[in-house]
mmCIF file of C-alpha atoms in Angstrom:
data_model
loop_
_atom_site.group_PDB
_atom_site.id
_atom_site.type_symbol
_atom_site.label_atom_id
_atom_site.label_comp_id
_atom_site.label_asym_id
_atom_site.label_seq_id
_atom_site.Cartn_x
_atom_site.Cartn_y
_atom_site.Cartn_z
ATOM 1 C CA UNK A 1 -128.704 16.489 59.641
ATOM 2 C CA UNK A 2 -126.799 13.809 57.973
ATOM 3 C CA UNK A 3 -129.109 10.550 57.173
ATOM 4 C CA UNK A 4 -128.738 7.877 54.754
ATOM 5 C CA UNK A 5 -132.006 5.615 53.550
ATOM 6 C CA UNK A 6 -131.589 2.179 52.043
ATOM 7 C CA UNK A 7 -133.799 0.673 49.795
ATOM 8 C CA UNK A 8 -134.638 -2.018 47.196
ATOM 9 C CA UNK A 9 -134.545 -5.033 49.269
ATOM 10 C CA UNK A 10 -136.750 -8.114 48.735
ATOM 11 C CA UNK A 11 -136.493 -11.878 48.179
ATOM 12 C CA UNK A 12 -134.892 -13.196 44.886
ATOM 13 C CA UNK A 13 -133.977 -16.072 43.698
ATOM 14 C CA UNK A 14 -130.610 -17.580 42.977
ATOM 15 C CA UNK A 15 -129.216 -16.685 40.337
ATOM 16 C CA UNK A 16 -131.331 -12.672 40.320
ATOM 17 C CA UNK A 17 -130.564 -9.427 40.752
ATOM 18 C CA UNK A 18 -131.248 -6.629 42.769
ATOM 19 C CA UNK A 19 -130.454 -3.075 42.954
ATOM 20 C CA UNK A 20 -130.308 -1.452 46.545
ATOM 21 C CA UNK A 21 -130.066 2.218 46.796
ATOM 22 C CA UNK A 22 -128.440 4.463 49.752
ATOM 23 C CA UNK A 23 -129.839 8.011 49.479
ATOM 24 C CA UNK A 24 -127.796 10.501 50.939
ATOM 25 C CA UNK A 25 -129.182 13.926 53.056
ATOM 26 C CA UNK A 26 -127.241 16.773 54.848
ATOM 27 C CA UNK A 27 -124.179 15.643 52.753
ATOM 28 C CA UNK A 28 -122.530 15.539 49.162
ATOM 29 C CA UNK A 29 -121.360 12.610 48.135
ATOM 30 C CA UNK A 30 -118.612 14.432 46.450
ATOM 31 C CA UNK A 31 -116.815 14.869 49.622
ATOM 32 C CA UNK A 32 -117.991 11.820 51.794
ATOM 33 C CA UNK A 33 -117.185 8.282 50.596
ATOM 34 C CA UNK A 34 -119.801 5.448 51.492
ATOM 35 C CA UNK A 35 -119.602 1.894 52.270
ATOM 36 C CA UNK A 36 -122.260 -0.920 52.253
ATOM 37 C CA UNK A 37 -122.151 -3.418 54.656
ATOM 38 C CA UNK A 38 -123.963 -6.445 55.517
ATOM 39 C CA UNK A 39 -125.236 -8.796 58.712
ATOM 40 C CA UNK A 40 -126.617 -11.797 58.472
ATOM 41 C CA UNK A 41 -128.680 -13.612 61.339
ATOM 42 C CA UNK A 42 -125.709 -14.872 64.302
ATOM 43 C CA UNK A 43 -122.921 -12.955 62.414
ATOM 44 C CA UNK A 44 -120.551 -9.952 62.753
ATOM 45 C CA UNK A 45 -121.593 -7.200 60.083
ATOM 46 C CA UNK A 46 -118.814 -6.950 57.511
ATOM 47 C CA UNK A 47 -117.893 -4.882 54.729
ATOM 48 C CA UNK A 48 -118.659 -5.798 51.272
ATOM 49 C CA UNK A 49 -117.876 -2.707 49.346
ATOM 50 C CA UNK A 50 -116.997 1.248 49.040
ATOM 51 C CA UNK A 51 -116.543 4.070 47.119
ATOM 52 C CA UNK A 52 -114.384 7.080 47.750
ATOM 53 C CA UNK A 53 -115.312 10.527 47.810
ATOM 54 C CA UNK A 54 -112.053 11.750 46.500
ATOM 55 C CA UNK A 55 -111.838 10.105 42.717
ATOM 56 C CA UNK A 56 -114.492 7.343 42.706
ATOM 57 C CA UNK A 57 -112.373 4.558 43.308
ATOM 58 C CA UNK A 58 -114.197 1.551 44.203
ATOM 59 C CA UNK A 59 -113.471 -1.547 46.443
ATOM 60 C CA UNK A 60 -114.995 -4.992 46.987
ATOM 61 C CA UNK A 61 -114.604 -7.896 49.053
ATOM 62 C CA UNK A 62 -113.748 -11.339 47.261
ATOM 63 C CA UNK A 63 -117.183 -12.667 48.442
ATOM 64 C CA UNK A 64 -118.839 -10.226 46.293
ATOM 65 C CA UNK A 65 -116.343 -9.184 43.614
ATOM 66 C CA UNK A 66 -117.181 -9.666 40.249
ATOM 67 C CA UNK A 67 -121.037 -10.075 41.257
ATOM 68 C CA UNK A 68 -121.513 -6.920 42.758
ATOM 69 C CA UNK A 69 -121.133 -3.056 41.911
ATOM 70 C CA UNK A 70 -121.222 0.064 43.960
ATOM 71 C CA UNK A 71 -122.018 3.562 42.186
ATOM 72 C CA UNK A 72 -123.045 6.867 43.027
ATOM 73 C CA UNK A 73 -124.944 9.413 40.781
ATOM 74 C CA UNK A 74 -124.510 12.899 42.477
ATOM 75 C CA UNK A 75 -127.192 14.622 41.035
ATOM 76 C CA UNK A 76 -129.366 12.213 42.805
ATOM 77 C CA UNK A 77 -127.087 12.091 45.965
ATOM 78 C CA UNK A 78 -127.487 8.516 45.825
ATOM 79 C CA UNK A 79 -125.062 5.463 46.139
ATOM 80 C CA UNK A 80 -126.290 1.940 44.053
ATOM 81 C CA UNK A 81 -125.224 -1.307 45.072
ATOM 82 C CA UNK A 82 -125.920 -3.807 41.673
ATOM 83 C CA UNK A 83 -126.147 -7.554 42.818
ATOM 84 C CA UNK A 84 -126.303 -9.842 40.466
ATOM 85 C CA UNK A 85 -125.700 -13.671 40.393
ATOM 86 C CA UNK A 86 -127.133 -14.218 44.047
ATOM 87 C CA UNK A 87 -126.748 -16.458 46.448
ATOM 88 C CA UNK A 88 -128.457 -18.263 48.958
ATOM 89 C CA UNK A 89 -124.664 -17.019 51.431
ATOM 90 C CA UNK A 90 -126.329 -12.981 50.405
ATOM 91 C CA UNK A 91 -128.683 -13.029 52.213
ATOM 92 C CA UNK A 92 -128.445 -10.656 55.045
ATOM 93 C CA UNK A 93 -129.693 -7.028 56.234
ATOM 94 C CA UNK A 94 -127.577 -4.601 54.277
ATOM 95 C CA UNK A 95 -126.717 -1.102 55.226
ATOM 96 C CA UNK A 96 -124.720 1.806 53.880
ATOM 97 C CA UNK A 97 -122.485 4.508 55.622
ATOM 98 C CA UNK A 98 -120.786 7.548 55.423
ATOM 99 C CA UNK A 99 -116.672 7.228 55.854
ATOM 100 C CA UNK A 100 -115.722 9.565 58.996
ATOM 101 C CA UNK A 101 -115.033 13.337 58.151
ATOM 102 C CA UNK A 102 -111.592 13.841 56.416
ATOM 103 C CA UNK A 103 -111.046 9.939 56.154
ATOM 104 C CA UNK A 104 -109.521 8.737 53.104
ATOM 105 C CA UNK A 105 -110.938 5.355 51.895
ATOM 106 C CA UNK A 106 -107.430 4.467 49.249
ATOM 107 C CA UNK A 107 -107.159 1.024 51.328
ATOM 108 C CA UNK A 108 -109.526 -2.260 51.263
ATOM 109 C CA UNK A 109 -108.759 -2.517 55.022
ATOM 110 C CA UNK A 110 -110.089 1.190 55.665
ATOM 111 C CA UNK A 111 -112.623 0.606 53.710
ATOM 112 C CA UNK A 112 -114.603 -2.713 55.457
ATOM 113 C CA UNK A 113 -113.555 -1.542 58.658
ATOM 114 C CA UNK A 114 -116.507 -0.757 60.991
ATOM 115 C CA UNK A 115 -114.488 2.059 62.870
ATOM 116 C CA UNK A 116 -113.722 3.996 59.335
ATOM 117 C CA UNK A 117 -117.680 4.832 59.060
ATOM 118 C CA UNK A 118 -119.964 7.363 61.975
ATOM 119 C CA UNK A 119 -123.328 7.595 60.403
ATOM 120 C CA UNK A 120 -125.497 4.236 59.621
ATOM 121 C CA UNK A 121 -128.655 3.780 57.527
ATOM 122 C CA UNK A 122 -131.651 1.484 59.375
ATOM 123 C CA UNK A 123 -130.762 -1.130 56.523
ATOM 124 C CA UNK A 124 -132.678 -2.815 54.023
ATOM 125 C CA UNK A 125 -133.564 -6.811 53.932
ATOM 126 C CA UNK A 126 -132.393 -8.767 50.874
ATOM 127 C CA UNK A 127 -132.673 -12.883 51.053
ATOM 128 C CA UNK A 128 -132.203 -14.756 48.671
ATOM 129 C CA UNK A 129 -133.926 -18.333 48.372
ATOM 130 C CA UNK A 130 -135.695 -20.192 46.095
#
């Protein structure tokens, strides 16, 4: 059964880090790319980054670009989202997903599209405030 867990949400400050996790079961991540995503209270979820299955290649919205890093460690089967340089706009409930079966993720518009991704993790909490 495929199932992805989030973790390593929490309240920082602006200005902090934090390190979220998306642990992967049922899966490789060496042949299913995996996005993170994020909703914040009264808006539409959106896509804030991904990495492909195929050769690693990452991409990043220009919210979070330069602030924020996606990377996987397959002996863990486990995809990292680094945050650093927060903001008080961060704060949301972010989740990661697996990229549909034989989809390739070469495109920032596949990539933060909703529809490119099947399988959802419950999502983890991060707000940031001071």
């Amino acid at each position: 059964q495929v199932q992805l867990v989030e973790s390593g949400g929490g309240l920082v400050q602006p200005g902090g880090s934090l390190r979220l996790s998306c642990a992967a079961s049922g899966f490789t991540l060496d042949t299913t790319s995996i996005g993170w995503f994020r909703q914040a209270p009264g808006k539409e979820r959106e896509g804030i980054s991904c990495i492909s299955s195929s050769d690693g290649r990452t991409f990043y919205a220009d919210s979070v670009k330069g602030r924020f890093t996606i990377s996987r460690d397959t002996g863990k089967n486990t995809v990292y989202l680094e945050m650093n340089s927060l903001k008080p706009e961060d704060t949301a409930v972010y989740y990661c997903a697996t990229a549909r079966a034989g989809l390739l993720l070469r495109l920032w518009g596949v990539c933060r599209a909703l529809s490119s991704y099947n399988v959802w993790g419950q999502g983890t909490q991060v707000t940031v405030s001071s």
